[in-house]
CSV table of C-alpha atoms and ligand atoms in Angstrom, one decimal:
chain,number,residue,atom,x,y,z
F,1,MET,CA,45.7,0.9,76.8
F,2,PHE,CA,49.4,1.1,76.3
F,3,VAL,CA,50.9,2.1,79.7
F,4,ARG,CA,54.5,2.6,79.9
F,5,SER,CA,56.0,1.9,83.5
F,6,GLU,CA,57.5,5.0,85.0
F,7,SER,CA,60.5,3.1,86.4
F,8,ASP,CA,61.4,1.3,83.2
F,9,SER,CA,62.3,4.3,81.0
F,10,GLU,CA,65.0,2.6,78.9
F,11,MET,CA,64.5,3.0,75.2
F,12,THR,CA,65.9,-0.4,74.2
F,13,GLY,CA,63.1,-1.4,71.8
F,14,GLY,CA,60.1,-3.2,73.3
F,15,ALA,CA,61.7,-3.4,76.7
F,16,GLY,CA,58.7,-1.4,78.1
F,17,GLY,CA,56.4,-3.8,79.7
F,18,ARG,CA,52.8,-4.8,79.7
F,19,ALA,CA,51.7,-7.2,82.4
F,20,SER,CA,50.1,-9.6,80.0
F,21,VAL,CA,53.3,-10.1,77.9
F,22,ALA,CA,55.7,-10.4,80.8
F,23,ALA,CA,57.4,-13.7,79.6
F,24,PRO,CA,59.3,-12.4,76.5
F,25,GLN,CA,60.2,-9.3,78.4
F,26,VAL,CA,61.8,-11.4,81.1
F,27,PHE,CA,63.6,-13.5,78.4
F,28,THR,CA,65.1,-10.5,76.5
F,29,ALA,CA,65.9,-8.8,79.8
F,30,LYS,CA,67.7,-11.9,81.0
F,31,PHE,CA,69.5,-12.2,77.6
F,32,ARG,CA,70.6,-8.6,77.7
F,33,ARG,CA,71.8,-8.9,81.3
F,34,ARG,CA,73.9,-12.1,80.4
F,35,PHE,CA,75.3,-10.9,77.0
F,36,SER,CA,75.4,-7.2,77.7
F,37,ASP,CA,78.0,-6.6,74.9
F,38,PHE,CA,76.3,-8.9,72.3
F,39,ASP,CA,75.0,-6.9,69.5
F,40,VAL,CA,72.5,-8.7,67.3
F,41,MET,CA,72.5,-6.0,64.6
F,42,PRO,CA,76.0,-4.6,64.4
F,43,ASP,CA,76.5,-1.5,62.3
F,44,LEU,CA,78.2,-2.8,59.1
F,45,GLY,CA,79.5,0.7,58.5
F,46,SER,CA,81.9,0.7,61.5
F,47,ARG,CA,84.7,-1.5,62.6
F,48,ILE,CA,84.9,-3.2,59.2
F,49,GLY,CA,86.9,-6.4,59.3
F,50,SER,CA,86.3,-7.1,63.0
F,51,LEU,CA,84.8,-10.4,64.1
F,52,THR,CA,81.6,-8.6,65.0
F,53,TRP,CA,81.4,-7.1,61.6
F,54,TYR,CA,81.9,-10.5,59.9
F,55,ARG,CA,79.2,-12.0,62.1
F,56,GLY,CA,76.9,-9.1,61.2
F,57,ALA,CA,77.7,-9.5,57.5
F,58,ALA,CA,77.1,-13.3,57.7
F,59,THR,CA,73.7,-12.7,59.5
F,60,CYS,CA,72.7,-10.2,56.8
F,61,ILE,CA,73.6,-12.5,53.9
F,62,GLY,CA,71.9,-15.4,55.7
F,63,LEU,CA,68.7,-13.4,56.1
F,64,CYS,CA,68.8,-12.2,52.5
F,65,ALA,CA,69.3,-15.8,51.3
F,66,PHE,CA,66.5,-17.0,53.5
F,67,THR,CA,64.2,-14.3,52.1
F,68,LEU,CA,65.2,-15.2,48.5
F,69,LEU,CA,64.5,-18.9,49.2
F,70,LEU,CA,61.0,-18.1,50.4
F,71,ALA,CA,60.2,-15.8,47.5
F,72,PRO,CA,57.8,-17.4,44.9
F,73,GLY,CA,59.8,-16.2,41.9
F,74,PHE,CA,58.5,-14.4,38.8
F,75,GLU,CA,58.3,-17.2,36.3
F,76,ASN,CA,55.5,-19.1,38.0
F,77,PRO,CA,52.4,-17.0,38.2
F,78,ILE,CA,50.0,-17.5,41.1
F,79,TYR,CA,46.4,-18.2,39.9
F,80,GLY,CA,43.4,-16.9,41.6
F,81,THR,CA,40.1,-18.7,41.2
F,82,VAL,CA,38.3,-17.7,37.8
F,83,PRO,CA,34.7,-18.6,37.4
F,84,PRO,CA,34.1,-20.9,34.3
F,85,LYS,CA,32.7,-19.3,31.1
F,86,MET,CA,28.9,-19.5,31.0
F,87,THR,CA,27.1,-21.1,28.1
F,88,GLY,CA,23.6,-22.1,27.1
F,89,ALA,CA,20.7,-21.4,29.3
F,90,GLN,CA,22.9,-20.1,32.1
F,91,PHE,CA,24.3,-17.5,29.8
F,92,ASP,CA,20.9,-16.5,28.4
F,93,ALA,CA,19.5,-16.1,31.9
F,94,THR,CA,22.5,-14.0,33.0
F,95,ARG,CA,22.4,-11.9,29.9
F,96,ALA,CA,18.7,-11.2,30.1
F,97,GLN,CA,19.3,-9.8,33.6
F,98,SER,CA,22.5,-7.9,32.9
F,99,ILE,CA,22.8,-4.3,32.0
F,100,ARG,CA,25.2,-3.1,29.3
F,101,PRO,CA,25.3,0.2,27.5
F,102,LEU,CA,23.5,0.0,24.1
F,103,GLY,CA,26.5,1.8,22.6
F,104,MET,CA,28.6,-1.2,23.5
F,105,GLY,CA,26.2,-3.5,21.8
F,106,GLY,CA,24.2,-4.4,24.9
F,107,THR,CA,21.5,-7.0,24.3
F,108,THR,CA,19.8,-6.5,27.6
F,109,GLY,CA,16.3,-7.8,27.6
F,110,TYR,CA,16.5,-9.2,24.1
F,111,ARG,CA,15.6,-12.7,25.1
F,112,VAL,CA,14.3,-13.9,28.4
F,113,ALA,CA,15.5,-17.3,29.3
F,114,ALA,CA,13.0,-20.0,29.8
F,115,SER,CA,12.2,-20.7,33.4
F,116,ARG,CA,11.6,-24.2,34.8
F,117,LEU,CA,7.8,-23.8,34.1
F,118,VAL,CA,8.5,-23.8,30.3
F,119,THR,CA,8.5,-27.2,28.6
F,120,PRO,CA,9.3,-27.8,25.0
F,121,LEU,CA,6.5,-28.9,22.7
F,122,THR,CA,6.8,-32.1,20.7
F,123,ASP,CA,4.9,-30.5,17.8
F,124,THR,CA,4.0,-26.9,16.9
F,125,PRO,CA,0.3,-26.1,16.6
F,126,GLU,CA,-1.1,-25.0,13.2
F,127,ARG,CA,-3.2,-21.9,12.4
F,128,PRO,CA,-6.7,-23.1,11.9
F,129,ILE,CA,-7.1,-20.9,8.8
F,130,LEU,CA,-4.5,-19.7,6.3
F,131,GLN,CA,-5.3,-16.8,4.1
F,132,SER,CA,-3.0,-15.9,1.2
F,133,THR,CA,-2.9,-14.1,-2.2
F,134,ALA,CA,-1.2,-15.3,-5.4
F,135,LYS,CA,-0.7,-13.6,-8.7
F,136,LEU,CA,-1.4,-15.3,-12.0
F,137,ALA,CA,1.2,-15.0,-14.8
F,138,SER,CA,-1.5,-16.2,-17.2
F,139,GLY,CA,-4.9,-17.9,-16.9
F,140,GLU,CA,-3.4,-21.2,-18.1
F,141,ALA,CA,-1.0,-21.2,-15.1
F,142,LEU,CA,-4.0,-21.3,-12.6
F,143,LEU,CA,-3.5,-25.0,-11.6
F,144,GLY,CA,0.2,-24.6,-11.0
F,145,VAL,CA,-0.3,-21.4,-9.0
F,146,LEU,CA,-3.0,-23.0,-6.8
F,147,GLN,CA,-0.7,-26.0,-6.1
F,148,ARG,CA,2.2,-23.8,-5.2
F,149,SER,CA,0.0,-21.9,-2.8
F,150,GLY,CA,-0.7,-25.1,-1.0
F,151,VAL,CA,-4.0,-26.3,-2.6
F,152,GLY,CA,-4.1,-30.0,-3.1
F,153,LYS,CA,-4.1,-31.5,-6.5
F,154,GLY,CA,-7.7,-32.7,-6.3
F,155,ASP,CA,-9.0,-29.3,-5.1
F,156,ALA,CA,-7.0,-27.5,-7.8
F,157,SER,CA,-8.3,-29.5,-10.7
F,158,ALA,CA,-11.9,-29.2,-9.2
F,159,VAL,CA,-11.4,-25.4,-9.1
F,160,GLY,CA,-10.1,-25.4,-12.7
F,161,ALA,CA,-13.2,-27.3,-13.9
F,162,LEU,CA,-15.5,-24.9,-12.1
F,163,ILE,CA,-13.9,-21.8,-13.4
F,164,THR,CA,-13.8,-23.1,-16.9
F,165,LYS,CA,-17.6,-23.3,-16.8
F,166,ALA,CA,-17.7,-19.5,-16.4
F,167,VAL,CA,-14.8,-18.3,-18.4
F,168,ALA,CA,-12.0,-19.8,-20.5
F,169,LEU,CA,-8.7,-19.9,-18.6
F,170,GLY,CA,-6.9,-18.2,-21.4
F,171,GLU,CA,-9.3,-15.2,-21.1
F,172,ILE,CA,-8.2,-14.4,-17.5
F,173,GLN,CA,-5.8,-11.5,-17.6
F,174,PRO,CA,-2.2,-11.9,-16.6
F,175,GLY,CA,-1.6,-10.3,-13.2
F,176,THR,CA,-5.0,-11.4,-11.8
F,177,MET,CA,-4.8,-11.8,-8.0
F,178,LEU,CA,-6.2,-14.9,-6.3
F,179,ASP,CA,-7.5,-14.6,-2.8
F,180,LEU,CA,-7.2,-18.0,-1.1
F,181,THR,CA,-8.5,-19.3,2.2
F,182,LEU,CA,-7.3,-22.7,3.3
F,183,GLY,CA,-8.9,-24.5,6.1
F,184,ARG,CA,-7.9,-26.9,8.9
F,185,ARG,CA,-6.4,-30.2,8.0
F,186,ALA,CA,-6.3,-33.5,9.9
F,187,ASP,CA,-2.5,-33.9,9.8
F,188,LYS,CA,0.5,-32.2,8.4
F,189,SER,CA,1.2,-34.7,5.7
F,190,GLN,CA,-2.1,-33.7,3.9
F,191,PRO,CA,-2.6,-30.4,2.0
F,192,ARG,CA,-5.1,-28.0,3.6
F,193,PRO,CA,-8.5,-28.1,2.0
F,194,LEU,CA,-9.5,-25.1,0.0
F,195,GLU,CA,-12.3,-23.2,1.8
F,196,LYS,CA,-12.7,-20.2,-0.5
F,197,LEU,CA,-11.1,-18.7,-3.7
F,198,GLU,CA,-12.0,-15.3,-5.1
F,199,LEU,CA,-10.7,-13.8,-8.4
F,200,ARG,CA,-11.7,-11.2,-10.9
F,201,ALA,CA,-12.0,-13.4,-13.9
F,202,ARG,CA,-12.9,-10.6,-16.2
F,203,PHE,CA,-13.3,-6.8,-15.9
F,204,ASP,CA,-17.1,-7.4,-15.5
F,205,LEU,CA,-17.1,-10.7,-13.7
F,206,LYS,CA,-15.9,-11.9,-10.2
F,207,LEU,CA,-15.8,-15.6,-9.4
F,208,GLU,CA,-16.1,-17.1,-6.0
F,209,VAL,CA,-15.4,-20.8,-5.3
F,210,ALA,CA,-16.4,-21.8,-1.8
F,211,ARG,CA,-16.7,-25.1,0.1
F,212,SER,CA,-20.1,-25.9,1.4
F,213,GLY,CA,-21.0,-29.3,2.8
F,214,GLY,CA,-17.7,-30.8,1.7
F,215,THR,CA,-18.0,-29.9,-2.0
F,216,LEU,CA,-16.7,-26.8,-3.9
F,217,SER,CA,-19.3,-24.7,-5.7
F,218,LEU,CA,-18.9,-21.7,-8.0
F,219,LYS,CA,-20.6,-18.4,-7.6
F,220,GLU,CA,-20.5,-15.9,-10.5
F,221,ILE,CA,-20.8,-12.2,-9.4
F,222,PRO,CA,-21.3,-9.9,-12.3
F,223,ILE,CA,-19.9,-6.4,-12.0
F,224,ALA,CA,-21.8,-3.6,-13.5
F,225,ILE,CA,-19.8,-1.6,-16.1
F,226,ASP,CA,-20.4,2.0,-17.3
F,227,ARG,CA,-19.1,2.4,-20.8
F,228,THR,CA,-19.6,6.2,-21.1
F,229,PRO,CA,-16.6,7.4,-23.1
F,230,LEU,CA,-14.2,9.8,-21.5
F,231,ARG,CA,-14.1,13.3,-23.0
F,232,ILE,CA,-11.2,15.6,-22.3
F,233,GLN,CA,-10.9,19.2,-23.4
F,234,GLY,CA,-8.4,21.8,-22.7
F,235,THR,CA,-6.3,24.6,-24.1
F,236,ILE,CA,-3.3,23.5,-26.2
F,237,GLY,CA,-0.9,26.0,-24.6
F,238,GLY,CA,2.8,25.5,-25.2
F,239,SER,CA,2.7,21.8,-26.0
F,240,LEU,CA,-0.3,19.8,-27.2
F,241,TYR,CA,1.2,16.6,-25.9
F,242,ARG,CA,1.9,17.9,-22.4
F,243,SER,CA,-1.4,19.8,-22.1
F,244,ALA,CA,-3.4,16.7,-23.1
F,245,ARG,CA,-1.4,14.5,-20.7
F,246,ALA,CA,-1.8,17.0,-17.9
F,247,ALA,CA,-5.6,16.9,-18.5
F,248,GLY,CA,-5.6,13.2,-17.8
F,249,ALA,CA,-5.4,11.6,-21.3
F,250,PRO,CA,-3.3,8.4,-21.4
F,251,ALA,CA,-0.1,8.6,-23.4
F,252,LYS,CA,-1.1,6.1,-26.0
F,253,ALA,CA,-4.3,7.9,-26.8
F,254,VAL,CA,-2.5,11.3,-27.0
F,255,GLU,CA,0.0,9.8,-29.5
F,256,THR,CA,-2.8,8.4,-31.7
F,257,TYR,CA,-4.6,11.8,-31.4
F,258,ILE,CA,-1.6,13.8,-32.6
F,259,LYS,CA,-0.9,11.3,-35.4
F,260,THR,CA,-4.5,11.5,-36.6
F,261,LEU,CA,-4.5,15.3,-36.5
F,262,ALA,CA,-1.2,15.4,-38.3
F,263,SER,CA,-2.9,14.0,-41.4
F,264,ARG,CA,-5.1,17.1,-41.6
F,265,VAL,CA,-3.5,20.1,-39.9
F,266,PRO,CA,0.1,21.2,-39.2
F,267,VAL,CA,0.0,20.2,-35.5
F,268,SER,CA,3.1,22.1,-34.6
F,269,ARG,CA,1.5,25.3,-35.9
F,270,LEU,CA,-1.7,25.0,-34.0
F,271,GLY,CA,-2.1,28.2,-32.0
F,272,SER,CA,-1.7,28.0,-28.2
F,273,GLY,CA,-5.3,29.4,-28.0
F,274,CYS,CA,-6.7,26.4,-29.8
F,275,LYS,CA,-8.6,23.8,-27.7
F,276,PHE,CA,-8.0,20.1,-28.0
F,277,ASP,CA,-11.0,17.8,-27.7
F,278,ILE,CA,-10.3,14.1,-27.1
F,279,ILE,CA,-12.8,11.3,-26.6
F,280,ILE,CA,-11.4,7.9,-25.3
F,281,GLY,CA,-13.2,4.6,-24.8
F,282,GLN,CA,-13.7,4.0,-21.1
F,283,ALA,CA,-15.1,1.3,-18.9
F,284,ARG,CA,-15.8,2.1,-15.3
F,285,ALA,CA,-16.6,-0.8,-13.0
F,286,GLU,CA,-18.9,-0.3,-10.0
F,287,THR,CA,-16.1,-1.5,-7.9
F,288,GLY,CA,-14.1,1.6,-8.9
F,289,GLU,CA,-11.6,0.3,-11.4
F,290,VAL,CA,-11.3,2.2,-14.7
F,291,GLN,CA,-10.0,0.9,-18.0
F,292,LEU,CA,-9.2,3.4,-20.8
F,293,GLY,CA,-9.5,2.2,-24.4
F,294,ASN,CA,-8.8,3.5,-27.8
F,295,LEU,CA,-9.2,7.0,-29.2
F,296,MET,CA,-12.8,7.5,-30.4
F,297,TYR,CA,-12.8,11.1,-31.5
F,298,ALA,CA,-10.1,13.7,-32.3
F,299,GLY,CA,-10.9,17.4,-32.5
F,300,VAL,CA,-9.5,20.9,-32.4
F,301,SER,CA,-11.7,23.9,-31.8
F,302,GLY,CA,-11.6,27.6,-31.1
F,303,CYS,CA,-9.1,28.6,-33.8
F,304,ALA,CA,-8.7,28.8,-37.6
F,305,ASN,CA,-7.9,25.1,-37.9
F,306,ASN,CA,-11.0,23.5,-36.6
F,307,VAL,CA,-11.0,19.7,-37.0
F,308,GLN,CA,-13.5,17.0,-36.1
F,309,MET,CA,-12.3,13.5,-36.8
F,310,LEU,CA,-14.0,10.2,-36.2
F,311,PRO,CA,-13.0,6.6,-37.2
F,312,TYR,CA,-15.6,5.0,-39.5
F,313,GLU,CA,-15.8,1.7,-41.3
F,314,SER,CA,-16.4,1.9,-45.0
F,315,GLY,CA,-15.7,-0.8,-47.5
F,316,GLY,CA,-14.4,-3.2,-44.8
F,317,LYS,CA,-11.7,-0.7,-43.7
F,318,VAL,CA,-11.7,1.5,-40.7
F,319,GLU,CA,-10.3,5.0,-41.4
F,320,TRP,CA,-10.4,8.4,-39.9
F,321,TYR,CA,-12.8,10.8,-41.6
F,322,ASP,CA,-13.3,14.5,-40.9
F,323,SER,CA,-16.7,16.2,-40.5
F,324,SER,CA,-17.2,16.6,-44.3
F,325,GLY,CA,-16.7,12.9,-44.8
F,326,LYS,CA,-13.3,13.1,-46.3
F,327,GLY,CA,-10.9,10.2,-45.5
F,328,ASN,CA,-7.1,10.1,-45.5
F,329,THR,CA,-5.3,10.8,-48.7
F,330,THR,CA,-3.7,7.5,-49.7
F,331,GLY,CA,-1.9,5.9,-52.5
F,332,MET,CA,1.2,8.1,-52.8
F,333,MET,CA,3.4,5.8,-54.8
F,334,GLY,CA,6.2,4.1,-52.9
F,335,MET,CA,9.7,3.3,-54.3
F,336,PRO,CA,9.6,-0.3,-55.5
F,337,ALA,CA,13.3,-0.9,-54.6
F,338,ASN,CA,16.1,0.8,-52.7
F,339,GLY,CA,18.7,1.9,-55.3
F,340,ARG,CA,19.6,4.6,-57.8
F,341,PHE,CA,17.8,5.2,-61.2
F,342,SER,CA,20.3,3.8,-63.7
F,343,SER,CA,18.3,4.2,-66.9
F,344,SER,CA,15.4,6.6,-67.5
F,345,PHE,CA,12.2,6.4,-69.5
F,346,GLY,CA,12.2,7.1,-73.2
F,347,MET,CA,14.0,6.3,-76.5
F,348,ARG,CA,17.5,4.9,-75.9
F,349,ARG,CA,20.0,2.6,-77.6
F,350,HIS,CA,19.3,-0.8,-76.1
F,351,PRO,CA,22.4,-2.2,-74.3
F,352,ILE,CA,22.0,-5.7,-75.8
F,353,LEU,CA,20.1,-5.3,-79.0
F,354,GLY,CA,22.3,-2.4,-80.0
F,355,TYR,CA,19.6,-0.2,-81.7
F,356,ALA,CA,17.4,2.6,-80.6
F,357,ARG,CA,14.3,1.4,-78.9
F,358,MET,CA,11.7,2.8,-76.6
F,359,HIS,CA,12.5,2.1,-72.9
F,360,LYS,CA,9.0,1.7,-71.4
F,361,GLY,CA,10.0,2.1,-67.8
F,362,VAL,CA,12.9,3.1,-65.5
F,363,ASP,CA,15.7,1.0,-64.2
F,364,ILE,CA,16.7,0.9,-60.6
F,365,ALA,CA,20.1,-0.5,-59.9
F,366,ALA,CA,20.1,-2.6,-56.7
F,367,PRO,CA,22.1,-5.7,-55.5
F,368,TRP,CA,20.9,-9.1,-56.6
F,369,GLY,CA,18.3,-10.5,-54.2
F,370,SER,CA,17.3,-7.1,-52.6
F,371,PRO,CA,13.6,-6.8,-51.9
F,372,VAL,CA,11.1,-5.4,-54.5
F,373,TYR,CA,8.0,-3.8,-53.0
F,374,ALA,CA,4.5,-3.1,-54.4
F,375,ALA,CA,4.4,0.6,-55.3
F,376,ALA,CA,0.8,0.8,-54.3
F,377,ASP,CA,-2.1,-1.3,-53.1
F,378,GLY,CA,-3.3,-3.6,-55.9
F,379,VAL,CA,-4.1,-7.0,-57.3
F,380,VAL,CA,-1.5,-9.3,-59.0
F,381,GLN,CA,-2.2,-9.6,-62.8
F,382,VAL,CA,0.9,-11.4,-63.9
F,383,ALA,CA,3.5,-13.3,-61.9
F,384,GLY,CA,5.9,-15.5,-64.0
F,385,ARG,CA,8.3,-15.6,-66.9
F,386,SER,CA,7.8,-13.2,-69.9
F,387,SER,CA,10.6,-13.4,-72.6
F,388,GLY,CA,12.7,-10.2,-72.4
F,389,TYR,CA,11.4,-9.2,-69.0
F,390,GLY,CA,12.6,-12.4,-67.4
F,391,ASN,CA,10.6,-13.0,-64.2
F,392,LEU,CA,7.8,-10.4,-64.3
F,393,ILE,CA,5.1,-9.2,-61.9
F,394,ARG,CA,2.3,-6.9,-63.1
F,395,LEU,CA,-0.1,-5.3,-60.6
F,396,SER,CA,-3.4,-3.6,-61.3
F,397,HIS,CA,-4.1,-0.7,-58.9
F,398,GLY,CA,-7.6,0.3,-60.1
F,399,GLY,CA,-8.6,3.5,-61.9
F,400,GLY,CA,-6.7,2.3,-65.0
F,401,ASN,CA,-3.4,2.2,-63.2
F,402,GLY,CA,-1.0,-0.7,-63.4
F,403,SER,CA,2.7,-1.3,-62.6
F,404,GLY,CA,5.3,-3.8,-63.8
F,405,TYR,CA,8.4,-5.2,-62.2
F,406,GLY,CA,10.9,-7.1,-64.4
F,407,HIS,CA,14.2,-9.1,-64.4
F,408,LEU,CA,13.3,-10.5,-60.9
F,409,SER,CA,15.3,-13.3,-59.3
F,410,ARG,CA,12.3,-14.4,-57.2
F,411,ILE,CA,8.5,-14.0,-57.2
F,412,TYR,CA,6.6,-14.2,-53.9
F,413,VAL,CA,3.1,-13.6,-55.2
F,414,ARG,CA,0.5,-15.4,-57.3
F,415,PRO,CA,-1.9,-14.0,-59.9
F,416,GLY,CA,-5.2,-12.8,-58.3
F,417,GLN,CA,-3.5,-12.1,-54.9
F,418,HIS,CA,-4.2,-8.7,-53.2
F,419,VAL,CA,-1.0,-6.8,-52.2
F,420,ARG,CA,-0.5,-3.7,-50.0
F,421,LYS,CA,1.7,-0.8,-50.8
F,422,GLY,CA,5.2,-1.5,-49.5
F,423,GLN,CA,4.6,-5.3,-49.3
F,424,GLN,CA,7.5,-7.4,-50.6
F,425,ILE,CA,6.5,-9.1,-53.8
F,426,GLY,CA,9.8,-10.3,-55.3
F,427,ALA,CA,13.6,-9.8,-55.3
F,428,VAL,CA,15.9,-8.0,-57.7
F,429,GLY,CA,17.6,-10.2,-60.2
F,430,ASN,CA,19.2,-10.5,-63.7
F,431,THR,CA,16.7,-12.6,-65.6
F,432,GLY,CA,15.6,-11.9,-69.2
F,433,MET,CA,17.4,-9.4,-71.4
F,434,SER,CA,19.5,-7.7,-68.7
F,435,THR,CA,23.2,-6.9,-68.4
F,436,GLY,CA,23.3,-6.9,-64.6
F,437,PRO,CA,21.1,-7.0,-61.5
F,438,HIS,CA,18.5,-4.3,-61.6
F,439,LEU,CA,14.8,-3.7,-61.4
F,440,HIS,CA,12.9,-2.7,-64.5
F,441,TYR,CA,9.9,-0.7,-63.3
F,442,GLU,CA,7.0,0.3,-65.4
F,443,TRP,CA,3.8,2.3,-64.9
F,444,TYR,CA,0.7,2.0,-67.1
F,445,LYS,CA,-2.1,4.5,-67.4
F,446,ASN,CA,-5.1,2.9,-69.2
F,447,GLY,CA,-2.7,0.4,-70.9
F,448,VAL,CA,-0.2,3.0,-72.1
F,449,ALA,CA,3.3,3.0,-70.5
F,450,VAL,CA,4.1,6.3,-68.8
F,451,ASN,CA,7.1,7.5,-66.9
F,452,PRO,CA,6.7,6.3,-63.4
F,453,ARG,CA,8.6,9.3,-62.1
F,454,SER,CA,6.2,11.7,-63.7
F,455,ILE,CA,3.0,10.6,-61.9
F,456,SER,CA,1.8,11.6,-58.5
F,457,PHE,CA,-0.8,9.0,-57.7
F,458,SER,CA,-3.1,9.7,-54.9
F,459,SER,CA,-6.7,9.3,-53.9
F,460,THR,CA,-8.8,10.7,-51.1
F,461,LYS,CA,-11.7,8.6,-49.8
F,462,GLN,CA,-15.0,10.5,-49.6
F,463,LEU,CA,-18.0,9.2,-47.8
F,464,THR,CA,-21.3,9.6,-49.7
F,465,GLY,CA,-24.9,8.8,-49.5
F,466,GLY,CA,-26.0,6.5,-46.7
F,467,ASP,CA,-22.4,6.2,-45.4
F,468,LEU,CA,-22.1,10.0,-45.0
F,469,SER,CA,-25.4,10.3,-43.2
F,470,GLN,CA,-24.6,7.4,-40.9
F,471,PHE,CA,-21.2,9.0,-40.3
F,472,ARG,CA,-22.8,12.3,-39.5
F,473,ALA,CA,-25.2,10.7,-37.0
F,474,LYS,CA,-22.3,9.0,-35.3
F,475,LEU,CA,-20.3,12.2,-35.1
F,476,ASN,CA,-23.2,14.1,-33.6
F,477,ALA,CA,-23.7,11.3,-31.0
F,478,MET,CA,-20.0,11.6,-30.1
F,479,LEU,CA,-20.1,15.4,-29.8
F,480,ALA,CA,-23.0,15.0,-27.3
F,481,VAL,CA,-20.6,13.1,-24.9
F,482,PRO,CA,-20.4,15.3,-21.8
F,483,VAL,CA,-17.0,16.8,-21.0
F,484,GLY,CA,-15.0,16.2,-17.9
F,485,HIS,CA,-15.6,12.5,-17.0
F,486,GLY,CA,-11.9,12.2,-16.6
F,487,LEU,CA,-11.6,14.9,-14.0
F,488,GLU,CA,-14.4,13.3,-12.0
F,489,ARG,CA,-12.4,10.2,-11.9
F,490,ASP,CA,-9.5,12.0,-10.3
F,491,GLU,CA,-11.8,13.4,-7.6
F,492,ASP,CA,-12.9,9.9,-6.6
T,501,LIG,ZN1,14.6,-1.4,-68.1
């Protein structure tokens, strides 16, 4: 394309010609021919100080000044066009289609923006049926729980009235679950109508309240209960408690079992080869639930200390008896007050009267007002003022035994009242012939005062006659309970 003419071989920049740009070439050529010695760009390094040099320097300065004047400067930045920040639907739409690494917190695809086909609703639709469960803190809280679950006041009280027909609200166990089904309502300002309510009112009774034809009706569904007791046997091994627990006996029953055994055999010395035998009350519902009750039989077999114990009611009192009909040994005398013995039984010089006199009891020094307990079970014979004794209580314990408590500051019992061993009957005082707060404590055997510290007063109940044969029959029935119900339960 670029053809240099053969004739025009001068190297004076751009002087070579192309036919199309002939005009400037002609102009520069003419200029050069006319001012052959005019140098547009003199060398500022040579002939310094000459006219040409000054002209060159002026041209250079002029060009530099012109360039500086055209320069935009550094203090005023030049802005390019920046797109505005996206917000709202535009941002959502862009983000939904964008890709960003998850490691940098990309939310790609989290939310897809609504397209033009989407129109907002004026009202959200409701579920036609609402099912929920609620837990009762107590039966009495039923109405409140129903209303909190969205049942209307009218429906709730109707349900309350229906359920009361079958079972008292107080009888319903705390923690009972309510299964509620609420139906469709006409508008949102109204509570939903109750369609169905189910609850286990008792272990053996399920209640169902359902709406049919606009009114609620109650259906009672009895649940069959099998009350065969649970019998658990096993080797005692290293620890009776742990072995019995491992075999499936509940903690409370094992504790009662050990306590019951302890009244007859040294539990800690039972050989590891001995077998424990426990029978516990049990209720098994057909729906699968199991409730374990109280200990019904406590036994040890297979070693020297064989024991068979059963609770039996005799004389209005339930007690544990062993296979020979022997009850617990009771009546070991208790201390009537907490304190030290300050004066003993026998002849002594009376601290107030000054002469030797029989001291018919023992004195226990204790602070004024501290409690005085009945030393054994008995009936109050005397409760009131009695000259030298001050405020006095006398108890009769049966079998010719009696006890007396003198110098009391307070009396909490009345004559004829039955008291139990360890029950508080009065308070230590300083009434009557006394030199300071203490309890004067007497014991009578067939009307004669004896030293309370010398007697060991105990009795063992023994079943006889009809009681004994009834007890034996009960024991045999209990021993016929099959073993291993508890293990079956685990396999269910
Ligand atoms: Zn005394």
